[in-house]
Amino acid sequence: MSLITYLTRVRFADAVLEDGIESELRQCGITRPFVLTDREPDGALLARFLGALPDGMPVTRQLLPNAPLTQANLLIAVERFRAGRCDGVIGFGGIAAIDMARLLALTYADKSARTRVLTGTATTLRDRGRALPVITVPTTAACGAGLGNCIRLVRADTRPVTLIGPALLPSATLCDPTLMSDEGPEAMAAAVIDVLVHCVETYLCTDWNPPADGIALEGLRRASAVLDRAVDDRGDLEARRELMAAALNGALAGQKGLGGIHALAHALERQVPGGPAPHGQLHAALAPHVLEFNAPAVGKRYRLIAETMRLPESADLPTAFAKLGERLSLPLRLSPTGLARTALPQIAAQAEADPTNRTNPRMATAADYQTMLEAAL
Amino acid sequence: MSTAAAVIHGPFGRVCLYNMDRPMVRHAHREGHLVFHVQGPPAEMVVESKAYPIAPGQAAAVSPWQPHLYRPLHDEPTLALVLYINPGWFLEASRRATSSLRFGRNAIEASTPINAHVHHIARVMLEHEVDDGNVEDEICALTQTCFDQSWQWTTEGTAFVGRALPVWDFRVRASLRLMRDHVGSDDTLTDIARAAGLSRPHFYKLFRQHVGVTPNLYMNALRMERAIGLLTDSQDAVTDIGFDLGFSSQASFSRFFIANGVVAPSDYRRSVLNAMTL
């Protein structure tokens, strides 16, 4: 048996931020929200968000750097939440805001969950226990439409950990495609490839979950059909709406599990010299090698993926992903990022230990990941 | 003589750290099983009829009700971490439609993350670190990692062992209930066969076909479960527990317990009490 659950309430529409937030706050029982954001404090988007909240609602805010979550930031959020006497969390923005909102909601009232997250070795979180209500409002497609079940956290000892599991899902998500109009082509390209990789990896992973397979393939079809328009044209609302829908599919299917591309990306993105790479930016460099490695384990599924993406009949999937990366102007190799060969063994070991590696279709050890990284360098 | 260094009971099942130098008889149980090498010479686990090494880098997984036995290869004892995973927990970890309570493969490669879990758990158990609240999470993570790995494709083992059992015959179901209600009584398996409406040979054949093990192995598993329950949860004397389960002497109960569960009953009880302080 495979456990199949779809839990989160999703409201998806243009301008659902303005139309839906009040009713969603009521439904979640939030009267004093704690708002986490990673957008510019004076930005138009944030102003739009604050304007959409009910008049007179007391709001406590925290601005996060657009970077991997840290233990220090989580503890600051806990303190501010307490000081503001808040009763629920809203994450507004990109990965940092959405992920911190979900993590804070899970660990604020539940000290044992917090200890496990900050010091434990286990990374699968199943039980929502005493979690607070949390609403996510994504402004990018790069964060699984706000309802991923996977979070990266850098602990106090600087060791990063990947947390995964249904306990990390939000109570509700507002998917408003009009919020994505600020995203530039570079950020969109990383988001597009992340959506595609989510759909591909969930479809290929070891779990048996037919609804998730269907959702993943449909996400792949939608994203493939609009990806150029979504990247190039900020004003193409239809394309961006389709992409957000595809990101939603990728995230819903994500309960099935991910695979080696994410295991490597999680380990790698933080290590890139000159600051963390945005999630997805290095997928195009990694995907061909991981797909090549997994090829013997996937049966006929590459052909189905190629058909869904409307690739030519003769197309080879690893090569197709390399070409796609080129089309999206994403880095196709890792060395231009300044990554040194000496850093590879550590990244490979982290990829092996990453929970997403557990559902990769083919068993992959640190040595396998090192080979893939060397090929991608 | 095999000895227990420590035993932990929890919602996931049981975790035992054993010094093993004696072979065991072929047996089966309703829990899923994972056996890891911690220290000492390599040994092996025979599952169905194939041997799997218990050695640095290699571990064995046994699905519920899969007949198996432990076999030492040297005189020196092997320190092994042995997990008995409850079927309920197994169901949570399971990811396949064809079989809920099955590992994909019996051979587990003890990768670096798996080894890290094994050694952490073994250290906590040996040192009785009372403030380590993470050990249960760690056991669950270890089980999930091994379970998932057993369903991943590898160049060495591409075939999966998972198989769906047929729907159980009502007479077999009745016999299972009778066996459960008569653990320790004088009723023989012939009596149970008759009560279930089957001849003895037909009963054996049908039982094996549907449950996957013989009625004798199944009865032994029930007696082990009952014995472990009484040793852990009651203050009854070991001799009395043996009598309750139908053994004529403490010596024969001990022999049975060692052959099916590694260590002597008194040793098992002592180790569980020690580990309760965790």
Coordinates of N, CA and C in Angstrom, one line a residue, chain A residues 129-298:
Chain A
G129 N 0.8 17.6 14.9 CA 0.7 17.8 16.4 C 0.1 19.2 16.7
R130 N 0.9 20.1 17.3 CA 0.3 21.3 17.8 C 0.6 22.5 16.8
A131 N 0.7 22.2 15.5 CA 1.0 23.2 14.6 C 0.0 24.3 14.5
L132 N 0.5 25.5 14.3 CA -0.4 26.7 14.1 C -1.0 26.8 12.7
P133 N -2.1 27.5 12.5 CA -2.5 27.6 11.1 C -1.5 28.5 10.3
V134 N -1.3 28.1 9.1 CA -0.4 28.8 8.2 C -0.9 28.9 6.8
I135 N -0.9 30.2 6.3 CA -1.4 30.4 4.9 C -0.1 30.8 4.1
T136 N 0.0 30.2 2.9 CA 1.1 30.7 2.1 C 0.6 31.4 0.8
V137 N 1.3 32.5 0.4 CA 0.9 33.2 -0.7 C 2.2 33.4 -1.6
P138 N 2.4 32.5 -2.6 CA 3.6 32.6 -3.4 C 3.6 33.7 -4.4
T139 N 4.7 34.3 -4.6 CA 4.8 35.3 -5.7 C 5.8 34.8 -6.8
T140 N 6.1 33.6 -6.7 CA 7.0 33.0 -7.7 C 6.6 31.5 -7.9
A141 N 6.9 30.9 -9.0 CA 6.6 29.5 -9.2 C 7.7 28.6 -8.7
A142 N 8.8 29.2 -8.2 CA 9.9 28.4 -7.8 C 9.7 27.8 -6.4
C143 N 8.6 28.1 -5.7 CA 8.5 27.5 -4.4 C 7.4 26.5 -4.3
G144 N 7.2 25.8 -5.3 CA 6.1 24.7 -5.3 C 4.8 25.3 -5.1
A145 N 4.5 26.5 -5.7 CA 3.2 27.1 -5.5 C 2.8 27.3 -4.1
G146 N 3.8 27.3 -3.2 CA 3.5 27.6 -1.8 C 3.2 26.4 -1.0
L147 N 3.1 25.2 -1.6 CA 2.7 24.0 -0.8 C 3.6 22.8 -0.9
G148 N 4.9 23.1 -1.1 CA 5.8 22.0 -1.0 C 5.8 21.3 0.3
N149 N 6.4 20.1 0.4 CA 6.5 19.4 1.7 C 8.0 19.3 2.1
C150 N 8.8 20.1 1.5 CA 10.3 19.9 1.7 C 10.9 21.3 2.0
I151 N 11.8 21.3 3.0 CA 12.4 22.6 3.5 C 13.9 22.4 3.7
R152 N 14.7 23.4 3.3 CA 16.1 23.3 3.6 C 16.4 24.3 4.8
L153 N 17.1 23.8 5.8 CA 17.4 24.7 6.9 C 18.9 24.5 7.3
V154 N 19.6 25.6 7.5 CA 20.9 25.6 8.0 C 20.9 25.7 9.5
R155 N 21.5 24.7 10.1 CA 21.4 24.7 11.6 C 22.6 25.5 12.2
A156 N 22.5 25.7 13.5 CA 23.5 26.5 14.2 C 24.9 26.1 13.9
D157 N 25.1 24.8 13.8 CA 26.5 24.3 13.6 C 26.9 24.4 12.1
T158 N 26.1 25.2 11.3 CA 26.2 25.4 9.9 C 26.0 24.2 9.0
R159 N 25.5 23.1 9.7 CA 25.2 21.9 8.8 C 23.8 22.1 8.3
P160 N 23.6 22.0 6.9 CA 22.3 22.1 6.4 C 21.6 20.8 6.5
V161 N 20.2 20.9 6.6 CA 19.4 19.6 6.7 C 18.2 19.8 5.8
T162 N 17.8 18.8 5.1 CA 16.5 18.8 4.3 C 15.5 18.1 5.2
L163 N 14.4 18.9 5.4 CA 13.2 18.3 6.1 C 12.1 18.0 5.1
I164 N 11.4 17.0 5.4 CA 10.4 16.6 4.4 C 9.3 15.9 5.1
G165 N 8.1 16.0 4.6 CA 6.9 15.2 5.2 C 5.7 16.0 5.2
P166 N 4.5 15.4 5.3 CA 3.2 16.0 5.3 C 3.0 17.0 6.4
A167 N 3.8 16.9 7.5 CA 3.6 17.9 8.6 C 4.0 19.3 8.1
L168 N 4.8 19.4 7.0 CA 5.3 20.7 6.6 C 4.3 21.4 5.6
L169 N 3.2 20.7 5.3 CA 2.2 21.4 4.4 C 1.5 22.5 5.1
P170 N 1.2 23.6 4.3 CA 0.4 24.7 4.9 C -1.0 24.3 5.1
S171 N -1.7 25.1 5.9 CA -3.2 24.9 6.1 C -3.9 25.3 4.8
A172 N -3.4 26.4 4.2 CA -4.1 26.9 3.0 C -3.1 27.6 2.1
T173 N -3.4 27.7 0.8 CA -2.5 28.4 -0.1 C -3.3 29.2 -1.0
L174 N -2.9 30.5 -1.2 CA -3.6 31.4 -2.2 C -2.6 31.5 -3.4
C175 N -3.0 30.9 -4.5 CA -2.2 31.0 -5.8 C -2.8 32.1 -6.6
D176 N -2.1 33.2 -6.7 CA -2.6 34.3 -7.4 C -1.5 34.6 -8.5
P177 N -1.8 34.2 -9.8 CA -0.8 34.4 -10.9 C -0.4 35.8 -11.1
T178 N -1.3 36.8 -10.7 CA -1.0 38.2 -11.0 C 0.2 38.7 -10.1
L179 N 0.5 37.9 -9.1 CA 1.6 38.3 -8.2 C 3.0 37.9 -8.8
M180 N 3.0 37.2 -9.9 CA 4.3 36.8 -10.5 C 4.8 37.8 -11.5
S181 N 4.1 38.9 -11.7 CA 4.5 39.8 -12.8 C 5.8 40.5 -12.5
D182 N 6.3 40.5 -11.3 CA 7.6 41.1 -11.0 C 8.8 40.3 -11.3
E183 N 8.5 39.0 -11.6 CA 9.7 38.0 -11.8 C 10.4 38.3 -13.1
G184 N 11.7 38.5 -13.0 CA 12.5 38.7 -14.2 C 12.8 37.4 -14.9
P185 N 13.4 37.5 -16.2 CA 13.6 36.2 -16.9 C 14.5 35.2 -16.2
E186 N 15.5 35.7 -15.5 CA 16.5 34.8 -14.9 C 15.8 34.0 -13.8
A187 N 15.0 34.7 -12.9 CA 14.3 34.0 -11.9 C 13.3 33.0 -12.5
M188 N 12.6 33.5 -13.5 CA 11.6 32.7 -14.2 C 12.2 31.4 -14.8
A189 N 13.4 31.5 -15.4 CA 14.0 30.4 -16.0 C 14.3 29.3 -14.9
A190 N 14.8 29.7 -13.8 CA 15.1 28.8 -12.7 C 13.8 28.2 -12.2
A191 N 12.7 29.0 -12.1 CA 11.4 28.5 -11.7 C 10.9 27.4 -12.7
V192 N 11.0 27.8 -14.0 CA 10.5 26.9 -15.0 C 11.1 25.5 -14.9
I193 N 12.5 25.5 -14.8 CA 13.2 24.2 -14.8 C 12.9 23.5 -13.5
D194 N 12.7 24.2 -12.5 CA 12.3 23.5 -11.2 C 11.0 22.9 -11.3
V195 N 10.0 23.5 -11.9 CA 8.7 22.9 -12.1 C 8.8 21.7 -12.9
L196 N 9.5 21.7 -14.0 CA 9.7 20.5 -14.9 C 10.4 19.4 -14.1
V197 N 11.4 19.7 -13.4 CA 12.2 18.7 -12.7 C 11.3 18.1 -11.5
H198 N 10.5 18.9 -10.9 CA 9.6 18.4 -9.9 C 8.7 17.4 -10.5
C199 N 8.1 17.7 -11.6 CA 7.1 16.8 -12.3 C 7.8 15.5 -12.7
V200 N 9.0 15.7 -13.3 CA 9.7 14.5 -13.8 C 10.1 13.6 -12.6
E201 N 10.7 14.2 -11.6 CA 11.2 13.3 -10.5 C 10.1 12.7 -9.7
T202 N 9.0 13.4 -9.5 CA 7.9 12.7 -8.8 C 7.3 11.6 -9.6
Y203 N 7.3 11.8 -10.9 CA 6.7 10.8 -11.8 C 7.6 9.5 -11.7
L204 N 8.9 9.7 -11.7 CA 9.9 8.6 -11.7 C 10.1 7.9 -10.4
C205 N 9.8 8.6 -9.3 CA 10.3 8.1 -8.0 C 9.7 6.7 -7.6
T206 N 10.2 6.1 -6.6 CA 9.9 4.6 -6.4 C 8.5 4.4 -5.8
D207 N 7.9 5.4 -5.3 CA 6.5 5.3 -4.7 C 5.5 4.9 -5.8
W208 N 4.5 4.1 -5.3 CA 3.4 3.8 -6.2 C 2.2 4.8 -5.8
N209 N 1.8 5.6 -6.7 CA 0.8 6.6 -6.4 C 0.2 7.2 -7.8
P210 N -0.7 6.5 -8.3 CA -1.2 6.8 -9.7 C -1.8 8.2 -9.7
P211 N -2.6 8.7 -8.7 CA -3.1 10.1 -8.9 C -1.9 11.1 -9.0
A212 N -0.8 10.8 -8.2 CA 0.3 11.7 -8.3 C 1.0 11.7 -9.7
D213 N 1.0 10.5 -10.2 CA 1.6 10.3 -11.6 C 0.9 11.2 -12.6
G214 N -0.5 11.1 -12.5 CA -1.3 11.8 -13.4 C -1.1 13.3 -13.2
I215 N -1.1 13.8 -12.0 CA -0.9 15.2 -11.7 C 0.5 15.6 -12.2
A216 N 1.5 14.8 -12.0 CA 2.9 15.2 -12.5 C 2.9 15.3 -14.0
L217 N 2.3 14.4 -14.7 CA 2.4 14.4 -16.2 C 1.6 15.6 -16.7
E218 N 0.5 15.9 -16.1 CA -0.3 17.1 -16.5 C 0.5 18.4 -16.2
G219 N 1.2 18.5 -15.1 CA 2.0 19.6 -14.8 C 3.1 19.8 -15.9
L220 N 3.7 18.7 -16.2 CA 4.7 18.7 -17.2 C 4.2 19.2 -18.6
R221 N 3.0 18.7 -18.9 CA 2.4 19.1 -20.2 C 2.2 20.6 -20.2
R222 N 1.6 21.2 -19.1 CA 1.3 22.6 -19.1 C 2.5 23.4 -19.1
A223 N 3.5 23.1 -18.3 CA 4.7 23.9 -18.2 C 5.5 23.8 -19.5
S224 N 5.6 22.7 -20.2 CA 6.3 22.6 -21.5 C 5.6 23.5 -22.5
A225 N 4.3 23.6 -22.5 CA 3.6 24.3 -23.5 C 3.9 25.8 -23.5
V226 N 4.1 26.3 -22.3 CA 4.2 27.8 -22.1 C 5.6 28.3 -21.7
L227 N 6.6 27.4 -21.6 CA 7.7 27.9 -20.8 C 8.5 29.1 -21.5
D228 N 8.6 29.1 -22.8 CA 9.3 30.3 -23.4 C 8.5 31.6 -23.1
R229 N 7.2 31.5 -23.3 CA 6.4 32.8 -23.1 C 6.5 33.2 -21.7
A230 N 6.4 32.3 -20.8 CA 6.4 32.6 -19.3 C 7.7 33.3 -18.9
V231 N 8.9 32.8 -19.5 CA 10.2 33.4 -19.2 C 10.4 34.8 -19.8
D232 N 10.0 34.9 -21.1 CA 10.4 36.1 -21.8 C 9.5 37.3 -21.6
D233 N 8.2 37.0 -21.3 CA 7.3 38.1 -21.3 C 6.6 38.3 -20.0
R234 N 7.0 39.3 -19.2 CA 6.5 39.6 -17.9 C 5.0 39.8 -18.0
G235 N 4.5 40.3 -19.1 CA 3.1 40.7 -19.2 C 2.2 39.6 -19.6
D236 N 2.8 38.4 -20.0 CA 1.9 37.3 -20.5 C 1.3 36.6 -19.3
L237 N 0.2 37.1 -18.8 CA -0.4 36.6 -17.6 C -0.9 35.1 -17.8
E238 N -1.4 34.9 -19.1 CA -1.9 33.5 -19.3 C -0.7 32.5 -19.1
A239 N 0.4 32.8 -19.7 CA 1.6 31.9 -19.6 C 2.0 31.7 -18.1
R240 N 2.0 32.8 -17.4 CA 2.4 32.7 -16.0 C 1.4 31.9 -15.2
R241 N 0.1 32.1 -15.5 CA -0.9 31.4 -14.8 C -0.8 29.9 -15.1
E242 N -0.5 29.5 -16.3 CA -0.3 28.1 -16.6 C 0.9 27.6 -15.9
L243 N 2.0 28.4 -15.8 CA 3.2 27.9 -15.1 C 2.9 27.7 -13.6
M244 N 2.1 28.6 -13.0 CA 1.8 28.5 -11.6 C 1.0 27.2 -11.4
A245 N 0.1 27.0 -12.3 CA -0.8 25.8 -12.2 C 0.1 24.5 -12.3
A246 N 1.1 24.6 -13.2 CA 2.1 23.5 -13.3 C 2.9 23.3 -12.0
A247 N 3.3 24.4 -11.4 CA 4.0 24.4 -10.2 C 3.2 23.7 -9.1
L248 N 1.9 24.1 -9.1 CA 0.9 23.5 -8.1 C 0.9 22.0 -8.3
N249 N 0.8 21.6 -9.6 CA 0.8 20.1 -9.9 C 2.0 19.4 -9.4
G250 N 3.2 20.1 -9.7 CA 4.5 19.5 -9.2 C 4.5 19.4 -7.7
A251 N 3.9 20.4 -7.0 CA 4.0 20.3 -5.5 C 3.0 19.3 -5.0
L252 N 1.8 19.2 -5.6 CA 0.8 18.2 -5.1 C 1.4 16.8 -5.4
A253 N 2.0 16.6 -6.5 CA 2.5 15.2 -6.8 C 3.7 15.0 -5.9
G254 N 4.3 16.0 -5.4 CA 5.6 15.9 -4.6 C 5.4 15.1 -3.4
Q255 N 4.2 14.8 -2.9 CA 4.1 14.0 -1.7 C 4.6 12.5 -2.1
K256 N 4.7 12.2 -3.3 CA 5.1 10.9 -3.7 C 6.6 10.8 -3.5
G257 N 7.3 11.9 -3.6 CA 8.8 11.9 -3.4 C 9.5 12.5 -4.5
L258 N 10.8 12.8 -4.3 CA 11.6 13.4 -5.4 C 12.7 12.4 -5.7
G259 N 13.9 13.0 -6.2 CA 14.9 12.1 -6.6 C 16.3 12.8 -6.6
G260 N 17.2 12.2 -7.4 CA 18.6 12.6 -7.4 C 18.9 14.0 -7.8
I261 N 18.1 14.6 -8.7 CA 18.4 16.0 -9.1 C 18.2 16.9 -7.9
H262 N 17.1 16.7 -7.2 CA 16.9 17.5 -6.0 C 17.9 17.2 -4.9
A263 N 18.3 15.9 -4.7 CA 19.3 15.5 -3.7 C 20.6 16.3 -4.0
L264 N 21.0 16.4 -5.2 CA 22.2 17.1 -5.6 C 22.0 18.6 -5.5
A265 N 20.9 19.1 -6.0 CA 20.6 20.6 -5.9 C 20.6 21.1 -4.5
H266 N 19.9 20.3 -3.6 CA 19.9 20.7 -2.2 C 21.3 20.8 -1.6
A267 N 22.2 19.9 -1.9 CA 23.5 19.9 -1.4 C 24.4 20.9 -2.0
L268 N 24.1 21.2 -3.3 CA 25.0 22.0 -4.1 C 24.7 23.6 -4.0
E269 N 23.5 23.9 -4.0 CA 23.1 25.3 -4.1 C 23.8 26.2 -3.1
R270 N 23.9 25.7 -1.8 CA 24.4 26.5 -0.8 C 26.0 26.6 -0.9
Q271 N 26.6 25.7 -1.6 CA 28.1 25.7 -1.7 C 28.6 26.5 -2.8
V272 N 27.8 27.0 -3.7 CA 28.3 27.8 -4.8 C 29.0 29.0 -4.3
P273 N 30.3 29.2 -4.8 CA 31.0 30.4 -4.4 C 30.3 31.6 -4.8
G274 N 30.3 32.6 -3.9 CA 29.7 33.9 -4.3 C 28.2 33.9 -3.9
G275 N 27.8 33.0 -2.9 CA 26.5 33.1 -2.4 C 25.6 32.0 -3.0
P276 N 24.5 31.6 -2.2 CA 23.7 30.5 -2.6 C 23.1 30.8 -4.0
A277 N 23.0 29.7 -4.8 CA 22.3 29.8 -6.1 C 20.8 29.7 -5.9
P278 N 20.0 30.5 -6.6 CA 18.6 30.3 -6.5 C 18.2 28.8 -6.8
H279 N 17.2 28.3 -6.1 CA 16.8 26.9 -6.3 C 16.3 26.8 -7.8
G280 N 16.9 25.8 -8.4 CA 16.5 25.5 -9.8 C 17.6 26.0 -10.8
Q281 N 18.4 26.9 -10.4 CA 19.3 27.5 -11.3 C 20.3 26.5 -11.9
L282 N 20.7 25.5 -11.0 CA 21.7 24.5 -11.5 C 21.1 23.2 -12.0
H283 N 19.7 23.2 -12.0 CA 19.0 21.9 -12.4 C 19.5 21.5 -13.8
A284 N 19.6 22.5 -14.7 CA 19.9 22.1 -16.1 C 21.3 21.5 -16.3
A285 N 22.2 21.9 -15.3 CA 23.5 21.3 -15.4 C 23.5 19.9 -14.8
L286 N 22.6 19.7 -13.9 CA 22.6 18.4 -13.2 C 21.7 17.3 -13.9
A287 N 20.5 17.8 -14.4 CA 19.5 16.9 -14.8 C 20.0 15.9 -15.9
P288 N 20.8 16.3 -16.9 CA 21.2 15.3 -17.9 C 21.9 14.1 -17.3
H289 N 22.8 14.4 -16.3 CA 23.6 13.3 -15.7 C 22.8 12.4 -14.8
V290 N 21.9 13.0 -14.1 CA 21.1 12.2 -13.2 C 20.1 11.4 -14.0
L291 N 19.5 12.0 -15.1 CA 18.6 11.2 -15.9 C 19.3 10.1 -16.6
E292 N 20.5 10.3 -17.0 CA 21.4 9.3 -17.7 C 21.6 8.1 -16.7
F293 N 22.0 8.5 -15.5 CA 22.2 7.5 -14.4 C 21.0 6.6 -14.1
N294 N 19.8 7.3 -14.1 CA 18.6 6.6 -13.8 C 18.0 5.8 -14.9
A295 N 18.5 6.1 -16.1 CA 17.8 5.5 -17.3 C 17.6 4.0 -17.2
P296 N 18.5 3.1 -16.7 CA 18.2 1.7 -16.6 C 17.1 1.3 -15.7
A297 N 16.7 2.2 -14.8 CA 15.8 1.9 -13.7 C 14.4 2.3 -14.0
V298 N 14.1 3.0 -15.1 CA 12.8 3.7 -15.3 C 11.9 3.0 -16.3

